[in-house]
Short mmCIF file of C-alpha atoms and ligand atoms in Angstrom, two decimals:
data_model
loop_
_atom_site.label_atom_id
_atom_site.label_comp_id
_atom_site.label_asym_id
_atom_site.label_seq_id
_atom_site.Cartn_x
_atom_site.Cartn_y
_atom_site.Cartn_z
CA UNK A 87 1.64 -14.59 -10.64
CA UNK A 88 -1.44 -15.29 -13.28
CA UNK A 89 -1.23 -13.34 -16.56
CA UNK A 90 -4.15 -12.16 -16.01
CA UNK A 91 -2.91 -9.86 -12.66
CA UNK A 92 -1.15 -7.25 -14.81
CA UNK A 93 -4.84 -6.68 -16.73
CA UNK A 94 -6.59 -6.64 -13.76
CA UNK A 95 -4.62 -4.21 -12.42
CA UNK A 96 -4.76 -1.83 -15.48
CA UNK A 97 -8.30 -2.23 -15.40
CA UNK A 98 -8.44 -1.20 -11.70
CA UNK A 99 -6.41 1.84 -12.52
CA UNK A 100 -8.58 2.67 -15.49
CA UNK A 101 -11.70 2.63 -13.28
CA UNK A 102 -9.70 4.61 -10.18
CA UNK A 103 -8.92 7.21 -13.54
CA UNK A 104 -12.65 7.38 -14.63
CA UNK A 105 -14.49 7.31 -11.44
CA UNK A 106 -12.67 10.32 -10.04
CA UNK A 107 -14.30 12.24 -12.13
CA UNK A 108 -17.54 10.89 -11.62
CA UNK A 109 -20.08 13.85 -9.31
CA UNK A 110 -20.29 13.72 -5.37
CA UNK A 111 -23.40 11.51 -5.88
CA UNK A 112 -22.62 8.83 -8.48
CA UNK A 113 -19.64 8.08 -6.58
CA UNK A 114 -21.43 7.98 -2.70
CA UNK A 115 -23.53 5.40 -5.03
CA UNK A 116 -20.17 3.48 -6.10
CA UNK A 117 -19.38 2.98 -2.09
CA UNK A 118 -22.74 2.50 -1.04
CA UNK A 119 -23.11 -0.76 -3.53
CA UNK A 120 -19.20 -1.79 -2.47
CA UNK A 121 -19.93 -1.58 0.99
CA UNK A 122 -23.52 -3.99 1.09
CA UNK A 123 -21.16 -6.48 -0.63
CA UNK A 124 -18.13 -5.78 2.23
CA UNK A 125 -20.53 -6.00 4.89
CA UNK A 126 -22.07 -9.18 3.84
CA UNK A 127 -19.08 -10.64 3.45
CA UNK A 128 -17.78 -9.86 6.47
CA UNK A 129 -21.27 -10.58 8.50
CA UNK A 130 -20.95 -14.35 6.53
CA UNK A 131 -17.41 -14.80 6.56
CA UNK A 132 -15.26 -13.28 9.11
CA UNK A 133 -15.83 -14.61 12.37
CA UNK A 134 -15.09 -11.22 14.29
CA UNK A 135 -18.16 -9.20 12.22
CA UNK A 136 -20.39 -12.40 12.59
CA UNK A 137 -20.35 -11.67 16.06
CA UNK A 138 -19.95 -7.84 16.64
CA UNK A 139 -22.73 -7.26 13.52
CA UNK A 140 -25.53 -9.72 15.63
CA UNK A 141 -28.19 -7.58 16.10
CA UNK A 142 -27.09 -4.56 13.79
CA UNK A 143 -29.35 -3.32 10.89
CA UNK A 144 -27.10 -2.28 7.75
CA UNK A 145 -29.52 -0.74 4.92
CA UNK A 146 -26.42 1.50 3.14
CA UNK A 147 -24.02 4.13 3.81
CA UNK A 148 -26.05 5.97 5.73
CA UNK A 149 -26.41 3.25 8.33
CA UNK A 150 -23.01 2.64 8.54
CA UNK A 151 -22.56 4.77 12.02
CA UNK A 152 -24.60 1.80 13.23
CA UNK A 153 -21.74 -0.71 13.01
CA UNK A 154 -18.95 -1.19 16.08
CA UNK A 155 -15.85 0.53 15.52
CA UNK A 156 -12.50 -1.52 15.36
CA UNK A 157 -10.04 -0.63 17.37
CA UNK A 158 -6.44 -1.86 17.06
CA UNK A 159 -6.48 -3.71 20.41
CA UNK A 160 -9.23 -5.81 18.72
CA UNK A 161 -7.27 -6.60 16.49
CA UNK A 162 -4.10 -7.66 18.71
CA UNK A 163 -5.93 -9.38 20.93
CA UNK A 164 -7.67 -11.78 18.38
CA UNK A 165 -6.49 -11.17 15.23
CA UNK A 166 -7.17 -14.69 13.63
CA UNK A 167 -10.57 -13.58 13.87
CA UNK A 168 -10.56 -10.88 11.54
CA UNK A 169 -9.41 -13.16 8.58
CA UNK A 170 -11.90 -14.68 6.38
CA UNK A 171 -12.64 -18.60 6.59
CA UNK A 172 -12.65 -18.51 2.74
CA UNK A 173 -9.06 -17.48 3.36
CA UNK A 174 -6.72 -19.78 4.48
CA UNK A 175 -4.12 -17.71 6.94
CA UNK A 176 -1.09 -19.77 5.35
CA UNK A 177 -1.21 -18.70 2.33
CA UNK A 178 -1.48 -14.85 3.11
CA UNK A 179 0.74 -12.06 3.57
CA UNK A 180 2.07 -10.93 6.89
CA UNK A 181 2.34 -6.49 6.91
CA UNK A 182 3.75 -5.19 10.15
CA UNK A 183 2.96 -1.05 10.63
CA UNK A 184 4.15 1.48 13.31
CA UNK A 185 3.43 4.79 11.63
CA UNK A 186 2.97 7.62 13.03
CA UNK A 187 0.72 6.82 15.71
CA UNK A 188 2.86 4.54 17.44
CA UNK A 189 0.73 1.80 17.84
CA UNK A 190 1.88 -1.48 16.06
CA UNK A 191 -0.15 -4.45 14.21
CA UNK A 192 -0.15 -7.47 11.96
CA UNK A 193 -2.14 -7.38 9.71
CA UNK A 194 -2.33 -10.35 6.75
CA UNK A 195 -3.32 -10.63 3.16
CA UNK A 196 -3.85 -12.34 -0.01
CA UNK A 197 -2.81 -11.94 -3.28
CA UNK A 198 -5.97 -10.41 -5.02
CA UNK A 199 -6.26 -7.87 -1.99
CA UNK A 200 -2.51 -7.28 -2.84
CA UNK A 201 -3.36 -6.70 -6.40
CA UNK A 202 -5.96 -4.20 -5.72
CA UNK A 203 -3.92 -2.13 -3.13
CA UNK A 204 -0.87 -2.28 -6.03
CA UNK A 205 -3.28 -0.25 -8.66
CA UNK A 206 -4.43 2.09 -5.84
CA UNK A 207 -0.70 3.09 -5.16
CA UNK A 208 0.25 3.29 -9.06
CA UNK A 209 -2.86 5.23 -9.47
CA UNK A 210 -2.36 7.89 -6.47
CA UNK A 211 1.14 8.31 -7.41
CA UNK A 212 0.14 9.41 -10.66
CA UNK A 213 -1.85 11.41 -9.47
CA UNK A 214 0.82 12.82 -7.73
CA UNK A 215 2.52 13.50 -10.59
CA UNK A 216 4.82 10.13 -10.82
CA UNK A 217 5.33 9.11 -14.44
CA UNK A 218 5.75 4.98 -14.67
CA UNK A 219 8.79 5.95 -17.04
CA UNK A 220 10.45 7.82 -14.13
CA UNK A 221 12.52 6.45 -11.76
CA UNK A 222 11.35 6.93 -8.13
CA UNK A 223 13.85 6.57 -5.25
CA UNK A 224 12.48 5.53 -2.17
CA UNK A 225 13.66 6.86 1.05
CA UNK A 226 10.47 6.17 3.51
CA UNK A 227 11.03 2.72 3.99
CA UNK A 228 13.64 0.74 3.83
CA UNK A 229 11.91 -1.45 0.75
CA UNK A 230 8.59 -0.01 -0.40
CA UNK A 231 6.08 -3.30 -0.05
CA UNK A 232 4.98 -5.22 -3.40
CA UNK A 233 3.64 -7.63 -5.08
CA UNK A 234 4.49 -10.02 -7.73
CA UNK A 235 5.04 -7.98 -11.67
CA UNK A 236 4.87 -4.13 -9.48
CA UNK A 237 8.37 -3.95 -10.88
CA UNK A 238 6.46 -3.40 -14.17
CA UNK A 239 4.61 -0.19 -12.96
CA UNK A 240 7.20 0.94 -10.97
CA UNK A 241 10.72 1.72 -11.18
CA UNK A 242 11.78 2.14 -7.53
CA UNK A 243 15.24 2.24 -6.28
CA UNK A 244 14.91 2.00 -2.44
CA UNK A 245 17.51 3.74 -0.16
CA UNK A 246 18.20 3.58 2.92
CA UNK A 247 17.57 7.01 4.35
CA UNK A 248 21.05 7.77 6.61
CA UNK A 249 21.17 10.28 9.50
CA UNK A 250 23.88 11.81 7.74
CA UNK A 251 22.17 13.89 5.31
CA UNK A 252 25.30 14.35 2.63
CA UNK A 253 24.94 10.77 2.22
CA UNK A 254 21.58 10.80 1.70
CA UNK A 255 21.69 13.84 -1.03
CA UNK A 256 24.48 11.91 -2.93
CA UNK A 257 22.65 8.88 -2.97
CA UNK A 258 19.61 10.98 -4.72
CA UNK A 259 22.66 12.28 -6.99
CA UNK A 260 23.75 8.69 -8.23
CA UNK A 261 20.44 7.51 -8.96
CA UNK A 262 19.79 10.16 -11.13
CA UNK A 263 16.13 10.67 -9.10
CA UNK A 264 12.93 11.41 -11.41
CA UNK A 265 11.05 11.68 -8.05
CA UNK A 266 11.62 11.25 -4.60
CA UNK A 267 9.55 9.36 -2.15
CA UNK A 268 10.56 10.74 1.65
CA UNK A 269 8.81 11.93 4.76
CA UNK A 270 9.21 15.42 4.80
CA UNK A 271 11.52 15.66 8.11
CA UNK A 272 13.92 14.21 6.02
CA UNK A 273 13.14 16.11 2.66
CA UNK A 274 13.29 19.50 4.83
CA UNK A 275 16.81 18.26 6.55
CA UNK A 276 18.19 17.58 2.59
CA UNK A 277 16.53 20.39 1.11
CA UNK A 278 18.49 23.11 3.74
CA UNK A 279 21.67 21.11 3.08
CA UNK A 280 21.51 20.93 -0.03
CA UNK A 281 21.11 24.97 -0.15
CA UNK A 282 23.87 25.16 2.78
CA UNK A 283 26.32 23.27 1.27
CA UNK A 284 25.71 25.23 -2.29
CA UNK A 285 25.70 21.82 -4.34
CA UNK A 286 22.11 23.42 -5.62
CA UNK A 287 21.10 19.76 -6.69
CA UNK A 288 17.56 19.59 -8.50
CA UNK A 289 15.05 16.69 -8.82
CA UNK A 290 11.64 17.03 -10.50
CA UNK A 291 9.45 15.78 -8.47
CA UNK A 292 8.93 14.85 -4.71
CA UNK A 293 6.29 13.31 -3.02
CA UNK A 294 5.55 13.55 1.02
CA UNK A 295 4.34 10.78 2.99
CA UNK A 296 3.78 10.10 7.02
CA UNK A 297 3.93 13.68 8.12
CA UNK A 298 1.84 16.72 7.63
CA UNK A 299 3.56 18.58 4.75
CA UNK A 300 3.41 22.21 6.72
CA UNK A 301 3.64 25.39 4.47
CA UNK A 302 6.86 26.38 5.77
CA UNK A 303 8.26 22.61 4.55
CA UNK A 304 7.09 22.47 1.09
CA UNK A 305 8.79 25.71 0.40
CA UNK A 306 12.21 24.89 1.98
CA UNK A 307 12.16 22.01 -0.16
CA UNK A 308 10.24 23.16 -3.54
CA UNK A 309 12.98 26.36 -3.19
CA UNK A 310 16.22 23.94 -2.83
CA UNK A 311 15.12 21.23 -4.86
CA UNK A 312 12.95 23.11 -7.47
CA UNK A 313 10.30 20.65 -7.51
CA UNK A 314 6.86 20.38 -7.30
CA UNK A 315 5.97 18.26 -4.14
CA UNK A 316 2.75 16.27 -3.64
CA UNK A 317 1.07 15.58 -0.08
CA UNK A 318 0.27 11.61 -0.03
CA UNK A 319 -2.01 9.88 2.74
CA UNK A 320 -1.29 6.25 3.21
CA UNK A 321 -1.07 3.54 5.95
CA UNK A 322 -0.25 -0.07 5.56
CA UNK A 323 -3.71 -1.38 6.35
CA UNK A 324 -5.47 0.76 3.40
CA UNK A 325 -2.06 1.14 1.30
CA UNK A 326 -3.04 4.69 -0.31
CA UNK A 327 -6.17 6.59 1.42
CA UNK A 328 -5.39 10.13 -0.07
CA UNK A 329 -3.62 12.25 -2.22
CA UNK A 330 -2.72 16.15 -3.12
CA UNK A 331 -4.38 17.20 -6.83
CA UNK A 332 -2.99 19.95 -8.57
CA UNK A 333 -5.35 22.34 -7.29
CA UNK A 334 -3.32 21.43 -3.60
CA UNK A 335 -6.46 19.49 -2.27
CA UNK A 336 -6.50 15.98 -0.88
CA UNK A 337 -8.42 13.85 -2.49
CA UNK A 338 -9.63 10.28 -1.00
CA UNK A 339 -9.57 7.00 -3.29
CA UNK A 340 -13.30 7.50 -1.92
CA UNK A 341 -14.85 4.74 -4.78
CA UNK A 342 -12.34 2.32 -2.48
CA UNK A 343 -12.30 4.04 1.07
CA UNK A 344 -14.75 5.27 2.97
CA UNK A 345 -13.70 7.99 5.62
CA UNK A 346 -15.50 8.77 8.48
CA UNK A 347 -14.67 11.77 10.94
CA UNK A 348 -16.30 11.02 14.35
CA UNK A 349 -16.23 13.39 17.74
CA UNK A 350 -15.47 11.94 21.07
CA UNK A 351 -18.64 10.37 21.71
CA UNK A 352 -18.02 8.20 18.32
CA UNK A 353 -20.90 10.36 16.47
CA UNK A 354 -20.45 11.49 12.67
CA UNK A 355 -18.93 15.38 12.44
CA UNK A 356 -19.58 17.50 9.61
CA UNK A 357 -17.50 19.26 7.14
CA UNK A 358 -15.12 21.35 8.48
CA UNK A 359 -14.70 19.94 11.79
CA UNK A 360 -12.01 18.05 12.73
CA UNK A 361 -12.23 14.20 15.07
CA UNK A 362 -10.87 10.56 14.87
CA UNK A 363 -10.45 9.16 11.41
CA UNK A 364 -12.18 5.39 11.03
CA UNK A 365 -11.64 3.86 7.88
CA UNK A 366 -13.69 1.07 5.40
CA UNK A 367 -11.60 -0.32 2.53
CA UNK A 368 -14.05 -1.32 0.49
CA UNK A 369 -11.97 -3.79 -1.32
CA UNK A 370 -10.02 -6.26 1.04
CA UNK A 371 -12.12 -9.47 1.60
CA UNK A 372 -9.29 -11.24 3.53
CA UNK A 373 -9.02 -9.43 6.52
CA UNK A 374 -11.64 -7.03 6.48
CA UNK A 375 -11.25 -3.62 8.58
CA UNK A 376 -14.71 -2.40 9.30
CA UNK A 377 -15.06 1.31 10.64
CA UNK A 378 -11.61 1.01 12.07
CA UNK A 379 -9.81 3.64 13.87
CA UNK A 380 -6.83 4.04 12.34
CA UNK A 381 -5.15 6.41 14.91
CA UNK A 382 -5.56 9.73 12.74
CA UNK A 383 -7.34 13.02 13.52
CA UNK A 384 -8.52 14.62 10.33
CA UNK A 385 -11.10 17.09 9.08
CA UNK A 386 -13.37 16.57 5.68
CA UNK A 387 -13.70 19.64 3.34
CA UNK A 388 -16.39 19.95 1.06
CA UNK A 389 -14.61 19.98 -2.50
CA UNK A 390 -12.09 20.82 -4.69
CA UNK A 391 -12.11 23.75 -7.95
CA UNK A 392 -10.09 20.60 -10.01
CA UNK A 393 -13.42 19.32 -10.98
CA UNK A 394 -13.35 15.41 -9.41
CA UNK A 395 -16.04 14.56 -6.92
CA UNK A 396 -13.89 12.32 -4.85
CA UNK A 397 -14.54 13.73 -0.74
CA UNK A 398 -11.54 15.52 0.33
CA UNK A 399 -9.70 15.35 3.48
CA UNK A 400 -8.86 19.09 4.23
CA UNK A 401 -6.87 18.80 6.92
CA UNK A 402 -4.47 15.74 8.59
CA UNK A 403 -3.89 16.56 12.46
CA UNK A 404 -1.18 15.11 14.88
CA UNK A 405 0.38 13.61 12.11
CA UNK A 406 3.42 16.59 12.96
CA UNK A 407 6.39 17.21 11.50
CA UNK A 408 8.92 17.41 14.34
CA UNK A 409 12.02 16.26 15.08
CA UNK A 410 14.56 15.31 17.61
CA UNK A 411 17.00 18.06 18.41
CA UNK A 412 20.29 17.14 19.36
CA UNK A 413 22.42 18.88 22.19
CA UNK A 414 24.54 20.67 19.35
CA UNK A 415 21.19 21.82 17.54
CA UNK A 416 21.55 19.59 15.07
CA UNK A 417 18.45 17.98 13.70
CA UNK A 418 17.23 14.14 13.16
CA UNK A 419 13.92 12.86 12.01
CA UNK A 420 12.46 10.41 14.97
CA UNK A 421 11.60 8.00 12.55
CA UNK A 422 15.41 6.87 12.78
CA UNK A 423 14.90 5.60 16.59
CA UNK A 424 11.40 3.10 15.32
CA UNK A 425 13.21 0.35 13.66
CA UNK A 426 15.91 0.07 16.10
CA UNK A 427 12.85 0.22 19.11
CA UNK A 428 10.76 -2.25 17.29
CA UNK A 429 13.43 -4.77 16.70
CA UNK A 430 14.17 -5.37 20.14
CA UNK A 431 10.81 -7.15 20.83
CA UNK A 432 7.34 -7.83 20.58
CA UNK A 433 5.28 -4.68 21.68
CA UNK A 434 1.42 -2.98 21.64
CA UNK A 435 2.71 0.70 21.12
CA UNK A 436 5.44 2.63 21.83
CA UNK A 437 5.68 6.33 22.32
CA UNK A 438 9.55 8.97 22.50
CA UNK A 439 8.95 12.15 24.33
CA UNK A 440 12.16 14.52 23.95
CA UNK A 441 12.06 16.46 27.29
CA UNK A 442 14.85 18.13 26.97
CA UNK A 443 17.96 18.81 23.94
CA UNK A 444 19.85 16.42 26.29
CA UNK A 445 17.32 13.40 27.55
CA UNK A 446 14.85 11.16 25.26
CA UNK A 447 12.49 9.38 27.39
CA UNK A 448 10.73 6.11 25.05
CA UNK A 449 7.36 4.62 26.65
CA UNK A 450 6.49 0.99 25.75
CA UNK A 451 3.49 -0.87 26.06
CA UNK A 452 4.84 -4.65 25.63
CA UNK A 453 2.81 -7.47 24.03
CA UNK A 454 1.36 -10.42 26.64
CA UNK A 455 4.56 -12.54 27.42
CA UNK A 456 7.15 -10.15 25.93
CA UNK A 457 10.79 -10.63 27.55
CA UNK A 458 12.21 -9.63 30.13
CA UNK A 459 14.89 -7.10 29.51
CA UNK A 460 13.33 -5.15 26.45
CA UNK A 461 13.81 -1.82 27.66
CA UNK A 462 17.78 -1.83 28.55
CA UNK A 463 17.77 -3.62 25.12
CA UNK A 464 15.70 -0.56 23.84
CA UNK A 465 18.05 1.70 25.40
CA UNK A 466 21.56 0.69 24.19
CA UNK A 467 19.89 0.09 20.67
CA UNK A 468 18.64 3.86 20.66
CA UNK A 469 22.18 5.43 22.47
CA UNK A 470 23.97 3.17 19.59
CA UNK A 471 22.00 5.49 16.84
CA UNK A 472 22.33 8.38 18.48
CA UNK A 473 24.82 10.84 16.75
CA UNK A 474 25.41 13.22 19.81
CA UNK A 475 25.61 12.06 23.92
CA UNK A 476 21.93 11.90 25.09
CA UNK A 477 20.56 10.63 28.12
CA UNK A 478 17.61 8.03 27.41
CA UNK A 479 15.41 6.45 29.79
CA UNK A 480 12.95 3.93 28.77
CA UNK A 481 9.32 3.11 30.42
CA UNK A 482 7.28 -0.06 30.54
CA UNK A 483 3.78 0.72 31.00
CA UNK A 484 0.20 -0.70 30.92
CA UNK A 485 -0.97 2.18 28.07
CA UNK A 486 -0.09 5.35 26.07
CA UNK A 487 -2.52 8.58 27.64
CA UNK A 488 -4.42 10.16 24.53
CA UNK A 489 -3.55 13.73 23.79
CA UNK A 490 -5.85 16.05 21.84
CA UNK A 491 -8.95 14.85 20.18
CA UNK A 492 -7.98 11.34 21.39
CA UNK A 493 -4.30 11.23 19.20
CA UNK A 494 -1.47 9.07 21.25
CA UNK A 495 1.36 10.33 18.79
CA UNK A 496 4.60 8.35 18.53
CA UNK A 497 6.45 11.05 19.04
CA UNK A 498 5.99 14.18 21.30
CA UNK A 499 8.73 16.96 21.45
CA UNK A 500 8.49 19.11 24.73
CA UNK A 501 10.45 21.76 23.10
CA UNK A 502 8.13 23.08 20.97
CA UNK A 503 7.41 22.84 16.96
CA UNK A 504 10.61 22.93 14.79
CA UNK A 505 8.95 23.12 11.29
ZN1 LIG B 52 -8.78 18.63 -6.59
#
């Protein structure tokens, strides 16, 4: 670490805290001069863009739509050349995501992209109402990524989110909890425990990442907890995209992300109409991700009452809140069965459709060369998890079929919403 990353970090965040207030216009200007630098970076640098942009006329953000879209099997299928030859691939950092989606990548970078995505993160969570004196316990993953000093902008206990839920609300009791960090499955499975069981614990503060935050959710856990809960947008390759104002609108880091929202036939849609998100950080130089599709449906609104001209994303779709019901009713977020899936090897995507309270079926499309044997692996891992007796059958297959407006979700319930 240089002494000069904690500066440039507060001077990131001090520009993230300025620009958002900046009009619709002065900041389309701020990403418009962000991404002529990107792209000639790229077009110079990466080998990937050198090749796809041959023959492509950039003049500014409104040529953009011009450039090839990157999908994630570009990526897995040559990911060296993504990486910049002013980079050497050594010396960056390997991130690994799942998400939602279901679709997995490695992705790498270095430590001044690192730096850049730390001050986004500090800055949405503020945002978000997250205070750096308050302590935030983490229960999304099972250690939030970071980089060198972050320990001096965040304090950040990370706990292992259990699938017994009194576990998981005493934990949040011994850490004393300013704020909680959680996908909402769980937050909704503590918050109705926590009423249940008449322990009426309270934490300040929560904020929601991974799944939409449905009406019906943030209540259930705003009424047990009495806390005000945030909506946060954020994927490993763009570390924070979006999040929720006070006014209840989310907001993109727009002077570092551009968001596109494009219809089937890959043209732009308007405001108000929802289609596949493709997204341009504007600020990592080490791996570059160009108009790429990062597995999301979305719609863009048109603004916000709060005052900042950042664009706003007015709706996340697919991104559902459901969960796996067990034969006895009982409910589990599905995020439980990734880690155990992933672990057991190397694969493109994976996808677990509950048919029925009693049978899981899992869907796996392996990586080239994967072993033999991964999905009896798959399945013991998965029945070993499982609280209650489930059947669970596991498929190998060439690809994942799309579902609405193109979304391959990593998880499907055939029983119907349950939040
Ligand atoms: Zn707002």
């Amino acid at each position: 670490m240089a002494l000069s990353d904690p500066i440039r970090v507060a001077l990131i965040i001090a520009e993230l805290r300025s620009n958002q207030w900046k009009s619709r216009d002065e900041i389309e200007s701020i990403q418009e001069e962000r991404l002529i630098r990107l792209i000639a970076h790229a077009r110079k640098h990466v080998p990937h863009y050198r090749k796809s942009f041959d023959g492509t006329v950039f003049e500014g953000l409104d040529s953009l739509q011009s450039l090839p879209i990157v999908k994630k099997e570009d990526i897995r299928a040559n990911g060296a050349s993504f990486i910049s030859g002013l980079h050497n691939r050594e010396s960056l950092r390997k991130f690994r995501t799942t998400g939602t989606t279901g679709e997995c990548l490695e992705h790498f970078m270095d430590h001044s992209d690192g730096l850049t995505g730390t001050a986004l993160r500090q800055h949405s969570f503020m945002q978000c109402g997250f205070s750096p004196r308050d302590l935030m316990v983490n229960m999304a993953y099972s250690r939030m990524p970071k980089f060198p000093f972050q320990p001096l902008l965040y304090r950040v206990r990370n706990v292992l989110p259990s699938l017994d839920i009194e576990k998981n609300l005493l934990a949040l009791k011994s850490a004393s909890a300013d704020i909680i960090y959680a996908y909402p499955s769980n937050l909704v499975l503590m918050a109705e425990h926590n009423l249940k069981s008449g322990s009426r614990f309270k934490v300040g503060k929560a904020i929601s990442v991974s799944e939409i935050l449905s009406e019906r959710a943030r209540k259930t856990i705003s009424d047990s907890f009495g806390c005000s809960i945030r909506d946060y947008y954020a994927a490993s390759e763009c570390w924070a995209i979006a999040w929720e104002c006070e006014k209840g609108s989310l907001h993109i880091n727009s002077d570092h992300v551009v968001v596109e929202v494009v219809d089937a036939r890959n043209k732009p849609v308007g405001e108000g109409k929802s289609g596949r998100l493709l997204v341009t950080p504007l600020w990592r130089r080490s791996m570059p991700f160009i108009r790429y599709e990062i597995g999301d449906c979305g719609t863009l609104g048109s603004g916000c009452g709060c005052g900042r001209g950042l664009h706003v994303l007015k709706s996340l779709d697919g991104r559902t809140l459901d969960f796996i019901v067990l034969p006895s009713g009982r409910r589990i977020s599905w995020f439980f069965l990734e880690g155990p899936i992933c672990s057991a090897g190397s694969m493109a995507a994976l996808q677990v459709v509950q048919e029925s309270r009693e049978s899981l079926h899992i869907k796996i499309v392996p990586n080239t060369g994967y072993a033999a044997g991964i999905g009896e692996r798959i399945r013991k891992a998965v029945l070993s998890i499982l609280p209650e007796k489930m059947s669970v059958s596991v498929e190998i297959t060439d690809g994942i079929r799309s579902g609405a407006r193109g979304k391959k979700p990593g998880f499907i319930s055939k029983l119907g919403p349950s939040a």
